[in-house]
Coordinates of C-alpha atoms in Angstrom, one line a residue:
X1189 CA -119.1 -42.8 11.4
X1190 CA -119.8 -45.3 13.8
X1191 CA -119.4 -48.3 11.3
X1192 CA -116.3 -46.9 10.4
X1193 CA -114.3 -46.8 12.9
X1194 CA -114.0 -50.6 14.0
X1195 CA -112.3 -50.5 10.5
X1196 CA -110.0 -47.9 11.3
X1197 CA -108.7 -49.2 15.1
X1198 CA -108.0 -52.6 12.9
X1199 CA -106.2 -50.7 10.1
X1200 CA -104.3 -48.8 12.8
X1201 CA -103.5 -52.6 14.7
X1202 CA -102.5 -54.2 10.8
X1203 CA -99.9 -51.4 10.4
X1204 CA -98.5 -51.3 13.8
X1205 CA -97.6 -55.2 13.8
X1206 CA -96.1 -54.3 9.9
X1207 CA -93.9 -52.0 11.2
X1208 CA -92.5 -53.7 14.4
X1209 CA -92.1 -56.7 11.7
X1210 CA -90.2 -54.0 9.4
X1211 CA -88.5 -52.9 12.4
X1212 CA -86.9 -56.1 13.5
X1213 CA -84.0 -56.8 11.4
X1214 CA -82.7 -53.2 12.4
X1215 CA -83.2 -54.1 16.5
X1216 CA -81.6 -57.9 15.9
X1217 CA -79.1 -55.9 14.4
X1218 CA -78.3 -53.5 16.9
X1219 CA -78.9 -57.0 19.2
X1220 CA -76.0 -58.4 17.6
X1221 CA -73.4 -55.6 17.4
X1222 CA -74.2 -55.2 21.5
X1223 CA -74.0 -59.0 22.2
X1224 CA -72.1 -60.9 20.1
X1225 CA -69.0 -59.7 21.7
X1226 CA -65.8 -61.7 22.3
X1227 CA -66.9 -63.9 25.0
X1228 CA -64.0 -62.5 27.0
X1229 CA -65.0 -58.3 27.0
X1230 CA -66.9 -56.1 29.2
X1231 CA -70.0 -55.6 28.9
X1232 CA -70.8 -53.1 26.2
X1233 CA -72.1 -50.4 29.1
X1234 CA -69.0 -50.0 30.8
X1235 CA -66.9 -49.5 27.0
X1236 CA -65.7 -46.4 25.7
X1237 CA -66.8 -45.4 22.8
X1238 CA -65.3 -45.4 19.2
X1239 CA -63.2 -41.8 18.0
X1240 CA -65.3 -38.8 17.0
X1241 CA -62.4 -37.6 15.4
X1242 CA -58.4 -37.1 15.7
X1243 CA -57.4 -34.7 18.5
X1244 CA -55.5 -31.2 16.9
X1245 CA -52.0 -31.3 17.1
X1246 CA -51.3 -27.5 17.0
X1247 CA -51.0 -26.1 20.4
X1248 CA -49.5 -22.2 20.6
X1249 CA -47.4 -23.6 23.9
X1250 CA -43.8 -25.0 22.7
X1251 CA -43.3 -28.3 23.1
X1252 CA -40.2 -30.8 22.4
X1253 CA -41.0 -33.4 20.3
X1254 CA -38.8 -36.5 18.4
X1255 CA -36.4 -38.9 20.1
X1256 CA -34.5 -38.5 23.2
X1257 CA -31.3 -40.0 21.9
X1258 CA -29.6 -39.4 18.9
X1259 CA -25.9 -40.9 17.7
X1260 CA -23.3 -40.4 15.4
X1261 CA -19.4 -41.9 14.9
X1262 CA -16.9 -39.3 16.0
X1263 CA -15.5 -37.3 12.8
X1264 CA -18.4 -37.4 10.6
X1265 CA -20.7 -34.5 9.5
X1266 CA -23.5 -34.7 12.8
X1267 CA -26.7 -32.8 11.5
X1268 CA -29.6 -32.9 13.7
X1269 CA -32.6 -30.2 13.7
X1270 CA -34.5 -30.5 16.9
X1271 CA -38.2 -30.8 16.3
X1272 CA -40.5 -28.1 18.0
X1273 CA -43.7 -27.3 17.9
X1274 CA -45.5 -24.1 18.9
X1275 CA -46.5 -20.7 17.8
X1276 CA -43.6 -19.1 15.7
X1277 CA -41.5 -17.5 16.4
X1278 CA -39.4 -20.1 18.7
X1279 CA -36.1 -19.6 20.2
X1280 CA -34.1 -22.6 21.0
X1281 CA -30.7 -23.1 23.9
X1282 CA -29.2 -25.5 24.4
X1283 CA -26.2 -26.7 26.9
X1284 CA -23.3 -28.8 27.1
X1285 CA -23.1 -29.6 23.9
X1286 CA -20.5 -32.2 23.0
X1287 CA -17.1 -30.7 21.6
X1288 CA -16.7 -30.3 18.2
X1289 CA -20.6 -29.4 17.6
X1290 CA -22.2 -25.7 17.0
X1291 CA -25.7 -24.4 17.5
X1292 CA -28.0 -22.0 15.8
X1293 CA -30.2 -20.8 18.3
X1294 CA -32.9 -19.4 15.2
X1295 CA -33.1 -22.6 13.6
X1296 CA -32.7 -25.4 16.0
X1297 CA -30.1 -27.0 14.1
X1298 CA -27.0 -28.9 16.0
X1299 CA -24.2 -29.6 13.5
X1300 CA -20.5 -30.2 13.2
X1301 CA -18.1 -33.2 13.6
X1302 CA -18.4 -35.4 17.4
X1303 CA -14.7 -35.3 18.6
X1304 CA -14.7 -38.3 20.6
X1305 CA -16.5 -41.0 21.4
X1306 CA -19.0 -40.8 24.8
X1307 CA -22.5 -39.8 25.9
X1308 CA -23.9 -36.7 26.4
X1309 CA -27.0 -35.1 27.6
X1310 CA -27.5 -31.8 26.2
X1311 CA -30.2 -29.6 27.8
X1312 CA -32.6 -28.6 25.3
X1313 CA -35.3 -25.1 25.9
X1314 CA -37.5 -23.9 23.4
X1315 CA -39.7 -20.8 24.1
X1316 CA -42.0 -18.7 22.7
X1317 CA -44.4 -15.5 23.9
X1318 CA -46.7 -18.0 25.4
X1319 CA -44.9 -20.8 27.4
X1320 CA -41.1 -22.4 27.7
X1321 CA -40.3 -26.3 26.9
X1322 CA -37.9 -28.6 28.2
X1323 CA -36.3 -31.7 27.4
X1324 CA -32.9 -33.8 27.5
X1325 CA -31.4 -35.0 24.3
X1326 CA -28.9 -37.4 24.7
X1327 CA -26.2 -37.8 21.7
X1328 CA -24.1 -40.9 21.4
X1329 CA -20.9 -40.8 20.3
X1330 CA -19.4 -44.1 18.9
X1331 CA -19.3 -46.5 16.5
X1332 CA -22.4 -48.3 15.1
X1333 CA -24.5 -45.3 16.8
X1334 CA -26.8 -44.9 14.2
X1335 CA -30.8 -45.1 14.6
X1336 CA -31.0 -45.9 18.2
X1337 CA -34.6 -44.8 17.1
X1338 CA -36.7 -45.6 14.1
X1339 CA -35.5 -43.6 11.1
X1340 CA -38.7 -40.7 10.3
X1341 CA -39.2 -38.7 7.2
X1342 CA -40.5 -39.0 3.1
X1343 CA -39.4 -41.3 0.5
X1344 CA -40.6 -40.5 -3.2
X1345 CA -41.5 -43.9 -4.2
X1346 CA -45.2 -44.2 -3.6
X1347 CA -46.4 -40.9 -4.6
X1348 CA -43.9 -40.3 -7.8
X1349 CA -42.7 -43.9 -8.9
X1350 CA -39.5 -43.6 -11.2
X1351 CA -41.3 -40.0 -12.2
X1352 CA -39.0 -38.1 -9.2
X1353 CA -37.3 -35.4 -9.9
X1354 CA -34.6 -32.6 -8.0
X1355 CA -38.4 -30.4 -8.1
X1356 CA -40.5 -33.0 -6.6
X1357 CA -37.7 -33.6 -3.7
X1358 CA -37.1 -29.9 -3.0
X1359 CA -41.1 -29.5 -3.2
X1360 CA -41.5 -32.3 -0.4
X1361 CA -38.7 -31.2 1.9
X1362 CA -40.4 -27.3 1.9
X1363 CA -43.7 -29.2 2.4
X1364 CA -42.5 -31.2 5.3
X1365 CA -41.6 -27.5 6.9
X1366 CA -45.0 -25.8 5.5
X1367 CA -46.8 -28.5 7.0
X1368 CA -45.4 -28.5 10.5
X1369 CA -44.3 -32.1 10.2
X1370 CA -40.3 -31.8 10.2
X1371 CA -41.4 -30.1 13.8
X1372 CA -42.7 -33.4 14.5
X1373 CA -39.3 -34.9 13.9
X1374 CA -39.4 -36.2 10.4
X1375 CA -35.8 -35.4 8.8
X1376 CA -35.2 -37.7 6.2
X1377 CA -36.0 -36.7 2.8
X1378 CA -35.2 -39.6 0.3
X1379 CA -34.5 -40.1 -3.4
X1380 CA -35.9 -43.5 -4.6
X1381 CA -35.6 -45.3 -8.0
X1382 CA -35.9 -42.8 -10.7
X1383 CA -32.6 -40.8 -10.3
X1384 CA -30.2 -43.0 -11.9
X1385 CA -29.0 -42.0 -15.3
X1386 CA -25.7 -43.9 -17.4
X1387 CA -22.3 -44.6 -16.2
X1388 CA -19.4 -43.3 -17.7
X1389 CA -16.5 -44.8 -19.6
X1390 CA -14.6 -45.3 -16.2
X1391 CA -17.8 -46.5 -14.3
X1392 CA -18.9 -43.3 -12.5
X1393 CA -22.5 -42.7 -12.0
X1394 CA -24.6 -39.7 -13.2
X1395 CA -27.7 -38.8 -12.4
X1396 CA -30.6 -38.2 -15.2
X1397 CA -31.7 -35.0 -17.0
X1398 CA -34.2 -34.5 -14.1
X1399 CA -31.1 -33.9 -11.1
X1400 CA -29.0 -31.5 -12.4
X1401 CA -26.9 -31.2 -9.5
X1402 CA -27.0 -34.2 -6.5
X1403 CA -24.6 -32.5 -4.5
X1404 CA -26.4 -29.0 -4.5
X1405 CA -29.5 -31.2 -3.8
X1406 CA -28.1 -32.7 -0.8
X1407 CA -26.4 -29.4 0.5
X1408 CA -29.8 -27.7 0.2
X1409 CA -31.3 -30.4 2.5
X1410 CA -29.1 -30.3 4.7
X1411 CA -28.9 -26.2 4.9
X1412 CA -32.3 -26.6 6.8
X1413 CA -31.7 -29.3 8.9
X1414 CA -32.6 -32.6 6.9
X1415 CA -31.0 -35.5 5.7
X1416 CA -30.6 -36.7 2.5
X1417 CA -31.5 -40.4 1.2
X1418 CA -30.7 -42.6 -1.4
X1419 CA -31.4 -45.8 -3.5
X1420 CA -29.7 -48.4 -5.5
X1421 CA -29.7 -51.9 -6.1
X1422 CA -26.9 -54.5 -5.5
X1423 CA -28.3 -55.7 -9.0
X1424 CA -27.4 -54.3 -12.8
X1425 CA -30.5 -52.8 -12.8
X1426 CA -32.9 -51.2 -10.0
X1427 CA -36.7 -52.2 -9.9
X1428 CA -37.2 -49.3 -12.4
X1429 CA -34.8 -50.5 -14.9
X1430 CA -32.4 -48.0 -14.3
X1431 CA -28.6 -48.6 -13.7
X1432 CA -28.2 -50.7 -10.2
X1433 CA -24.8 -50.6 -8.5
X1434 CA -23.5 -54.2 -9.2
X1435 CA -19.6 -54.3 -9.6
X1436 CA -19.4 -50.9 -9.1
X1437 CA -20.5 -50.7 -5.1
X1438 CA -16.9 -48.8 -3.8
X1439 CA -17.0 -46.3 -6.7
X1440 CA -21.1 -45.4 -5.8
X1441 CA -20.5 -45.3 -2.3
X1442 CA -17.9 -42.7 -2.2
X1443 CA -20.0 -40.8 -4.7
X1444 CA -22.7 -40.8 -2.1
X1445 CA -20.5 -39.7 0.2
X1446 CA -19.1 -36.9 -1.2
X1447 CA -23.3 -35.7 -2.3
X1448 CA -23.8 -36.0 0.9
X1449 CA -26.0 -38.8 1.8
X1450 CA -27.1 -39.8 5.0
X1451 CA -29.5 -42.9 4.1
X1452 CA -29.1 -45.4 1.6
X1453 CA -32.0 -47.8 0.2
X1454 CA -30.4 -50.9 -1.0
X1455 CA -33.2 -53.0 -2.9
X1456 CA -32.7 -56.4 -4.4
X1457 CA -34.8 -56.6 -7.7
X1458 CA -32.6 -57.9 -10.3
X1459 CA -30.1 -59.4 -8.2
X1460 CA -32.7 -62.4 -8.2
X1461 CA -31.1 -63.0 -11.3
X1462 CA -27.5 -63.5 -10.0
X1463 CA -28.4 -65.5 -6.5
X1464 CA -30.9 -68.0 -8.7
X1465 CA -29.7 -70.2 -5.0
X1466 CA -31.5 -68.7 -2.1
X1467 CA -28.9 -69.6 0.4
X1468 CA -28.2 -67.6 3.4
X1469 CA -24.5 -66.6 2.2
X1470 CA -26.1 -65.9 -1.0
X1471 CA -28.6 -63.6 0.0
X1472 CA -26.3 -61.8 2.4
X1473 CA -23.2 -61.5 -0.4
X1474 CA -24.3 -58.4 -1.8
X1475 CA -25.3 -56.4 1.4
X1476 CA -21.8 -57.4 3.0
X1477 CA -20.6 -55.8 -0.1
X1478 CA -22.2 -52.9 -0.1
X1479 CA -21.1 -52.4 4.0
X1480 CA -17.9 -52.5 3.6
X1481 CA -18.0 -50.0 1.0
X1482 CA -20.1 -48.0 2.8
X1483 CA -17.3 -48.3 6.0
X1484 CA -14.5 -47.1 3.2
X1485 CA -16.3 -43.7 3.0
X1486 CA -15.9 -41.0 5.8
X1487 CA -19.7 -40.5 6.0
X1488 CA -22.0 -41.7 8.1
X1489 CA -25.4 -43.7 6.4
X1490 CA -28.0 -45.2 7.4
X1491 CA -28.2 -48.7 5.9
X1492 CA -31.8 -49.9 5.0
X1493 CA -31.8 -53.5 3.5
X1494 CA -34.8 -53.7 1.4
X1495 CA -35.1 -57.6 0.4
X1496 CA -38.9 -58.3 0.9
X1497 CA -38.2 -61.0 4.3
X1498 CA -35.9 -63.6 1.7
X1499 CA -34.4 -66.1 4.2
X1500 CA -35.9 -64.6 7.1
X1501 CA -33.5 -61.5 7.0
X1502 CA -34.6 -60.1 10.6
X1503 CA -32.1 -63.1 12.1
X1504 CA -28.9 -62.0 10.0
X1505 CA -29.6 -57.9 9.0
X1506 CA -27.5 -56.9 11.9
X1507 CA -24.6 -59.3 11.9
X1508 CA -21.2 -57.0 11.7
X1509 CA -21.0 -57.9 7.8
X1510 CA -24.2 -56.6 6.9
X1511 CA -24.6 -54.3 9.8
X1512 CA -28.3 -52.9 8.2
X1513 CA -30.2 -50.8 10.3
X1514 CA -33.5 -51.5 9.3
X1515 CA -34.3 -54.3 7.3
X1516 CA -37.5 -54.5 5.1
X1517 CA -39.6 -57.6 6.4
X1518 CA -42.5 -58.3 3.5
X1519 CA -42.9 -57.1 -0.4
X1520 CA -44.2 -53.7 -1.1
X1521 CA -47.7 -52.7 0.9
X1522 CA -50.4 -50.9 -0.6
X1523 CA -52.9 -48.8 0.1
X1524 CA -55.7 -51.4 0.7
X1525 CA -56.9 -53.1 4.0
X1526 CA -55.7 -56.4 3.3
X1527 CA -52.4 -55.5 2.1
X1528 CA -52.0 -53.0 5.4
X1529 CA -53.4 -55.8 7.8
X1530 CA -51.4 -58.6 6.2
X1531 CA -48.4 -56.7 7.0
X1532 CA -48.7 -55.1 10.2
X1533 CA -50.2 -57.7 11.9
X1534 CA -47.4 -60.8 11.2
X1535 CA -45.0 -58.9 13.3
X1536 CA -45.4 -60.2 16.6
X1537 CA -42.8 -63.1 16.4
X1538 CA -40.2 -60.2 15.1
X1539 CA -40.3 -58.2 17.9
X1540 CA -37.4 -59.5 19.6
X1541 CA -34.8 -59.1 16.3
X1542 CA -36.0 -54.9 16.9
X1543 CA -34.1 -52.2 18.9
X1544 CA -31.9 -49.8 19.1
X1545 CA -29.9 -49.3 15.8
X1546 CA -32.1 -51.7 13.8
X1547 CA -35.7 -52.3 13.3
X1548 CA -38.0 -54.4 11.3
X1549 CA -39.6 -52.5 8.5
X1550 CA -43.0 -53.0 7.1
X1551 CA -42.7 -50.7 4.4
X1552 CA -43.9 -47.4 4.4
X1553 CA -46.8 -45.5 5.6
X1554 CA -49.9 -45.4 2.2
X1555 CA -51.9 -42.3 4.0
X1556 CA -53.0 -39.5 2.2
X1557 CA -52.3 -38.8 -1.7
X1558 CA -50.1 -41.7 -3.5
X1559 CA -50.1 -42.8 -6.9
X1560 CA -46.6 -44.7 -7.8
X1561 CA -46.5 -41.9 -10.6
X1562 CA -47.3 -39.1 -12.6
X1563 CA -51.3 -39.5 -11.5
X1564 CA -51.4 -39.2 -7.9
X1565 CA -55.0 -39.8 -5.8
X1566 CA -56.1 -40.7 -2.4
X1567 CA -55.2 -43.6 -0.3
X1568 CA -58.1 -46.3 -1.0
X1569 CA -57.7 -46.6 2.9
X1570 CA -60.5 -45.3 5.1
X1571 CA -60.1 -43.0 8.2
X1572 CA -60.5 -46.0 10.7
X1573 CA -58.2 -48.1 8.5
X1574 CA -55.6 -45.0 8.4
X1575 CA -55.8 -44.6 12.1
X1576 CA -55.1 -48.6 12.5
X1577 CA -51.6 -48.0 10.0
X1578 CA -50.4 -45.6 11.9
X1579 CA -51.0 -47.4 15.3
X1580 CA -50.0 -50.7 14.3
X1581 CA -47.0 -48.9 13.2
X1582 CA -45.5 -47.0 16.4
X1583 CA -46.8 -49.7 18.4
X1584 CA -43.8 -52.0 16.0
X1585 CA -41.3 -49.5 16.7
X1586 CA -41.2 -49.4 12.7
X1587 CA -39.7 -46.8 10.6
X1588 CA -41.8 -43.6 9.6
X1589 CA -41.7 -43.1 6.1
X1590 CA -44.0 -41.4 4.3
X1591 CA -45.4 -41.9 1.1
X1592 CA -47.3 -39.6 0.2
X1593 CA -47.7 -36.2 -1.7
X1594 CA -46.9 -34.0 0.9
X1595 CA -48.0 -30.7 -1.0
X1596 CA -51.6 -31.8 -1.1
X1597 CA -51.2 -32.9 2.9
X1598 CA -55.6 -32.5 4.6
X1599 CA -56.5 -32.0 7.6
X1600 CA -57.4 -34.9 8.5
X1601 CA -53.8 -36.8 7.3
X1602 CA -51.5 -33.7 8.8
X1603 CA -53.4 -34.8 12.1
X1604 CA -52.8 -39.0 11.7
X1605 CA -49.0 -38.2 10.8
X1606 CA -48.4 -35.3 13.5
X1607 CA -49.8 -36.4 17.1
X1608 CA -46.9 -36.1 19.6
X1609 CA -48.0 -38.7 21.4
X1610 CA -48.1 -41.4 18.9
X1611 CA -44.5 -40.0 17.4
X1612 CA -43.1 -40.7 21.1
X1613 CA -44.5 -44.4 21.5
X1614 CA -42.5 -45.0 18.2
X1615 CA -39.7 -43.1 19.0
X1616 CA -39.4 -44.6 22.6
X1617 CA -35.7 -44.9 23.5
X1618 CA -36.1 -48.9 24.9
X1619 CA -36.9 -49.3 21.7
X1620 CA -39.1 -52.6 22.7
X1621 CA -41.2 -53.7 19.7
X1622 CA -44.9 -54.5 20.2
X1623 CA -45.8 -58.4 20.6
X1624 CA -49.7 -59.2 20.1
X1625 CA -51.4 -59.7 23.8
X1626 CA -54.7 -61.6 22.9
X1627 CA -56.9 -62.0 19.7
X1628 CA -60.3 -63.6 19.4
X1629 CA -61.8 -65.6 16.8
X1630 CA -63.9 -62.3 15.6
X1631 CA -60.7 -60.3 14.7
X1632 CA -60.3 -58.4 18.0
X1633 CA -56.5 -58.8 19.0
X1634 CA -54.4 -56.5 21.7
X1635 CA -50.9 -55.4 21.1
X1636 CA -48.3 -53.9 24.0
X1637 CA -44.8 -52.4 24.1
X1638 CA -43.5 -51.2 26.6
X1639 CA -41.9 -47.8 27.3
X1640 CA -38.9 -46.3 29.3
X1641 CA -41.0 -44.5 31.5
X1642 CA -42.6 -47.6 32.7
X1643 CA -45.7 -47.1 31.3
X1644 CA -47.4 -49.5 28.6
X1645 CA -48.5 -48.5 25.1
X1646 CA -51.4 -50.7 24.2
X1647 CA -53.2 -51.0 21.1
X1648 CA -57.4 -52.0 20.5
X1649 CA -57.8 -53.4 17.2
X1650 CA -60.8 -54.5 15.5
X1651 CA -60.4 -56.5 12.2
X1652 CA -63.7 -57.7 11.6
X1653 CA -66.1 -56.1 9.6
X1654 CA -68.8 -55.0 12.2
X1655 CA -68.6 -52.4 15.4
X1656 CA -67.1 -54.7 18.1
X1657 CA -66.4 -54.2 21.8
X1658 CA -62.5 -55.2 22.8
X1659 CA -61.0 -55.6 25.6
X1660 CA -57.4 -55.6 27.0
X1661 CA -56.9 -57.2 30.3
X1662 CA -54.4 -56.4 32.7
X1663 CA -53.4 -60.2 32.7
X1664 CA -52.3 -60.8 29.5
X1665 CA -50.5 -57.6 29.5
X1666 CA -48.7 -58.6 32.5
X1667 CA -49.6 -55.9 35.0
X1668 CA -52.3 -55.8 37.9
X1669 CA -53.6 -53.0 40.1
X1670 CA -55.8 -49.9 39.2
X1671 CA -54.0 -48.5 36.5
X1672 CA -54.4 -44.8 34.9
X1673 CA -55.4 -45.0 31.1
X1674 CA -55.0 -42.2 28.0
X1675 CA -56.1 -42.3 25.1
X1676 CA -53.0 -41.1 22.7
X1677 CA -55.3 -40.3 19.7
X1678 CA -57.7 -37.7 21.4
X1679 CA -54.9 -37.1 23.9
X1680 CA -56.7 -37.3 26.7
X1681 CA -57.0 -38.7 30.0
X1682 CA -59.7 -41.4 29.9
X1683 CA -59.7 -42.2 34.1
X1684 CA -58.5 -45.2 36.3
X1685 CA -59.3 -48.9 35.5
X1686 CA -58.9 -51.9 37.4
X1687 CA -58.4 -55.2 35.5
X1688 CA -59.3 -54.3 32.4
X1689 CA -60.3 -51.5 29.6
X1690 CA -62.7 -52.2 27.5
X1691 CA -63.8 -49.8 24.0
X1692 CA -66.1 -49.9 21.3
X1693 CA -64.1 -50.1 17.9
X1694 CA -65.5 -49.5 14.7
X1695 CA -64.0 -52.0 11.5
X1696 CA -61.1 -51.9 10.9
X1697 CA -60.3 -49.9 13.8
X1698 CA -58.0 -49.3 16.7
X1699 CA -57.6 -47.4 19.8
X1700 CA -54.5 -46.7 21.0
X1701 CA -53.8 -46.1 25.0
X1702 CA -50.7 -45.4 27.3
X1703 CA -51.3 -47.5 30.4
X1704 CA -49.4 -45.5 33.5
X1705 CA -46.6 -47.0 35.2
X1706 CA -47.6 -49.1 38.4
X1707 CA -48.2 -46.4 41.7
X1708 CA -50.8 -45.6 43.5
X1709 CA -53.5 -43.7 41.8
X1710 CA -56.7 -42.1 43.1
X1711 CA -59.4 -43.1 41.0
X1712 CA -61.0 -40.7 38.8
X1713 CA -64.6 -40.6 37.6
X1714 CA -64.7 -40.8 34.0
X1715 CA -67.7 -38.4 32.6
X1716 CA -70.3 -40.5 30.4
X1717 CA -69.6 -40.1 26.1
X1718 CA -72.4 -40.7 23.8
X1719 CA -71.4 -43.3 21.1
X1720 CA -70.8 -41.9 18.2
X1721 CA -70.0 -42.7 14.7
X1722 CA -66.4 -43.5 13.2
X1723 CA -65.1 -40.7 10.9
X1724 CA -67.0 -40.0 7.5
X1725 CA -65.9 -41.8 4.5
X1726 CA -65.8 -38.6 2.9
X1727 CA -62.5 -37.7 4.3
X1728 CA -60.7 -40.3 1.9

């Protein structure tokens, strides 16, 4: 035995030195995802770290969610629901309600024709057996008073294609109650291309075999507090190959009207045929037309100007002739990173053309199940690129339109698409659009808007494809001083920072925080967080 074990210590020695050989690639690794940080950012100690998960959204106390401010032009049908969340049953008052509007104090719903122009602020209580809510809704009376916020709601296109039908829509709209997201403040429920079926010998429209009835359709809607959209094309033909509304824009307009539609989508396809010169007045011709047919009818719509960014539309959309209220800035997203991050992140020189009553829009939202047809499947996003859509998003002040199959809503998506917080950063009443703050050469940039309260909404993003540290500095968001931080998708309150505020963001990531107002703050200790993972592939 003696003989033996020299041999053995030496075995023992050879394997030790092969496994701290084995074992080095993982510790450079860990080496570089600590170190190589932006040579600007905290160091990776004082960070916090990346999301666990996405706080729950469904607290029994009421609470008042949606914009603050709402308008409407004085003799046309005003329909809003207010959006409330909280253990059922609610009960809703509200006071000093403008003339010519009623209330129903079971459904939340404000409706009835404004009476004169003016401003009002209506008082608005919600309560339920555990807790009372309060807030101040402000409706504007007057012309050219529509979407003083971001328009929110569904739109058919990305989950159903041209296979949408009066079941599909009516499915969605009870799905957007089901689901708890109208409470949230999402209202619009829009037709897209699909609908359309032949013209008659005198030019009117009709719908296909699969809308018996647009007007019912649009009357159901609106029965429980929604509003009803549209689509069409200033071409001969939509993108679908149906019948577009070219030479026939007065006729379709009062036909709207009279279903009831509150949003039209106006999107160019096949006019590319007809303006083969690019010209400004060319590309603005058929949008004039369609406004002033639109101002012919005694309905108010919202006008959306879908155009993919052709002669840099954000500079003309809200000239009196056109008068769109959002305006579509790049061709159609999809659900993939690099069609989400090309989009969302070329906004930053738009931000000034944004604001109240028009707003750049980067198409709509590719979370949860999509499928531009009759096969539908999950978003090829993942969770930390979902998280980063949605961010990006509010953070742009950019319409909310989902996409999605709303019948087949998870968890994880209902929680993305319903956080209060997030909802009220885009549906801030400045209505200032987010302009990037800093970026680094590894993908790490910092976005801010700011909001009426005073506050800032600030968003971490991580492009790259490792686990980086970011920070945003006080300096290049233009504010100083110990400042209180939260962190909007946990909704909670993260402490008080001086200078900076620094976090570890997974790939593809974000973090999105309200920096508070400039006051004095006592400093709070911040309890330490293990580092954890970001959320499981698995909840694609």
């Amino acid at each position: 035995m003696l003989k033996i074990l020299p041999g053995m210590w030496w075995t023992a020695v050879i394997i030790l030195l092969l496994f701290n050989v084995a074992a080095m690639p993982w510790i450079r690794m860990q080496r570089v995802s600590a170190d190589d940080a932006p040579p600007r950012a905290a160091p990776p100690e004082t960070a916090e770290p990346s999301y666990p998960d996405l706080a729950a959204n469904d607290e029994p106390l009421p609470r008042v969610n949606g914009p603050r401010v709402v308008g409407a032009t004085p003799g046309r049908e005003f329909i809003y629901r207010i959006p409330a969340t909280g253990a059922p049953p609610l009960t809703y008052t509200v006071t000093d309600l403008p003339a010519g509007l009623t209330f129903d104090a079971t459904t939340g719903i404000i409706r009835g024709k404004l009476e004169k122009a003016g401003t009002t602020s209506v008082a608005v209580t919600v309560r339920n057996r555990q807790g009372t809510a309060r807030a101040t809704l402000r409706i504007v009376a007057g012309n050219n008073k529509l979407a003083l916020t971001p328009p929110m709601g569904w739109n058919s296109w990305n989950v159903w294609g041209t296979k949408v039908s009066d079941e599909k829509i009516r499915a969605a709209a009870e799905a957007l109650e089901r689901t708890g997201l109208a409470a949230c403040g999402y209202r619009y429920v829009c037709v897209d291309d699909g609908w359309q079926g032949r013209r008659t010998p005198d030019g009117a429209m009709q719908p296909n075999e699969r809308f018996p009835d647009m007007k019912a359709l649009g009357d159901a809607l609106h029965a429980k507090g929604f509003l009803f959209g549209m689509y069409t094309s200033p071409g001969p033909f939509t993108c679908g190959r149906y019948v577009g509304s070219w030479r026939h824009e007065e006729a379709d307009a009062q036909l709207y009207a009279r279903w009831g539609v509150d949003y039209l989508k106006h999107d160019w396809c096949s006019y590319e045929g007809i303006a083969r010169q690019k010209t400004p007045e060319a590309l603005q011709q058929p949008y004039a037309v369609m406004r002033a047919a639109l101002d012919k009818t005694d309905r108010d719509m919202i006008y959306a100007i879908c155009q993919y960014g052709l002669g840099e539309v954000w500079t003309w959309a809200r000239t009196p002739t056109v008068g769109g209220n959002l305006w579509r800035t790049t061709g159609d997203i999809e659900d993939t990173w690099e069609s989400v991050s090309s989009i969302g992140f070329r906004h930053s020189p738009l931000a000034g053309f944004a604001g109240p009553g028009g707003w750049n829009d980067p198409d709509m939202l590719v979370v949860g199940v999509v499928g531009w047809g009759e096969q539908t499947r999950r978003t090829r996003l993942t969770p930390d690129e979902q998280i980063t859509h949605m961010t990006l998003w509010a953070l742009l002040a950019a319409p909310l339109m989902l996409g999605c199959d709303l019948t087949q809503l998870d968890e994880f998506t209902r929680r993305l698409l319903t956080n209060p917080e997030v909802i009220a950063i885009d549906q801030d009443e400045l209505g200032r659009a987010a302009t990037r703050r800093d970026a680094a050469n590894d993908g790490t940039e910092v976005w801010a808007r700011p909001l009426a309260d005073g506050c800032l909404a600030v968003g971490l993003f991580n492009r790259g494809d490792a686990m980086q540290t970011v920070t945003a500095y006080w300096k290049d968001l233009g504010i100083r001083g110990r400042r209180t931080v939260r962190d909007v998708w946990q909704r909670r309150d993260v402490g008080s920072f001086d200078e900076r505020f620094a976090a570890l963001i997974p790939p593809h990531g974000a973090r999105l925080i309200v920096v508070g107002a400039s006051r004095p703050v006592r400093p709070q200790p911040v309890k330490p967080a293990k580092v954890v993972s970001p959320p499981s592939p698995g909840l694609r």
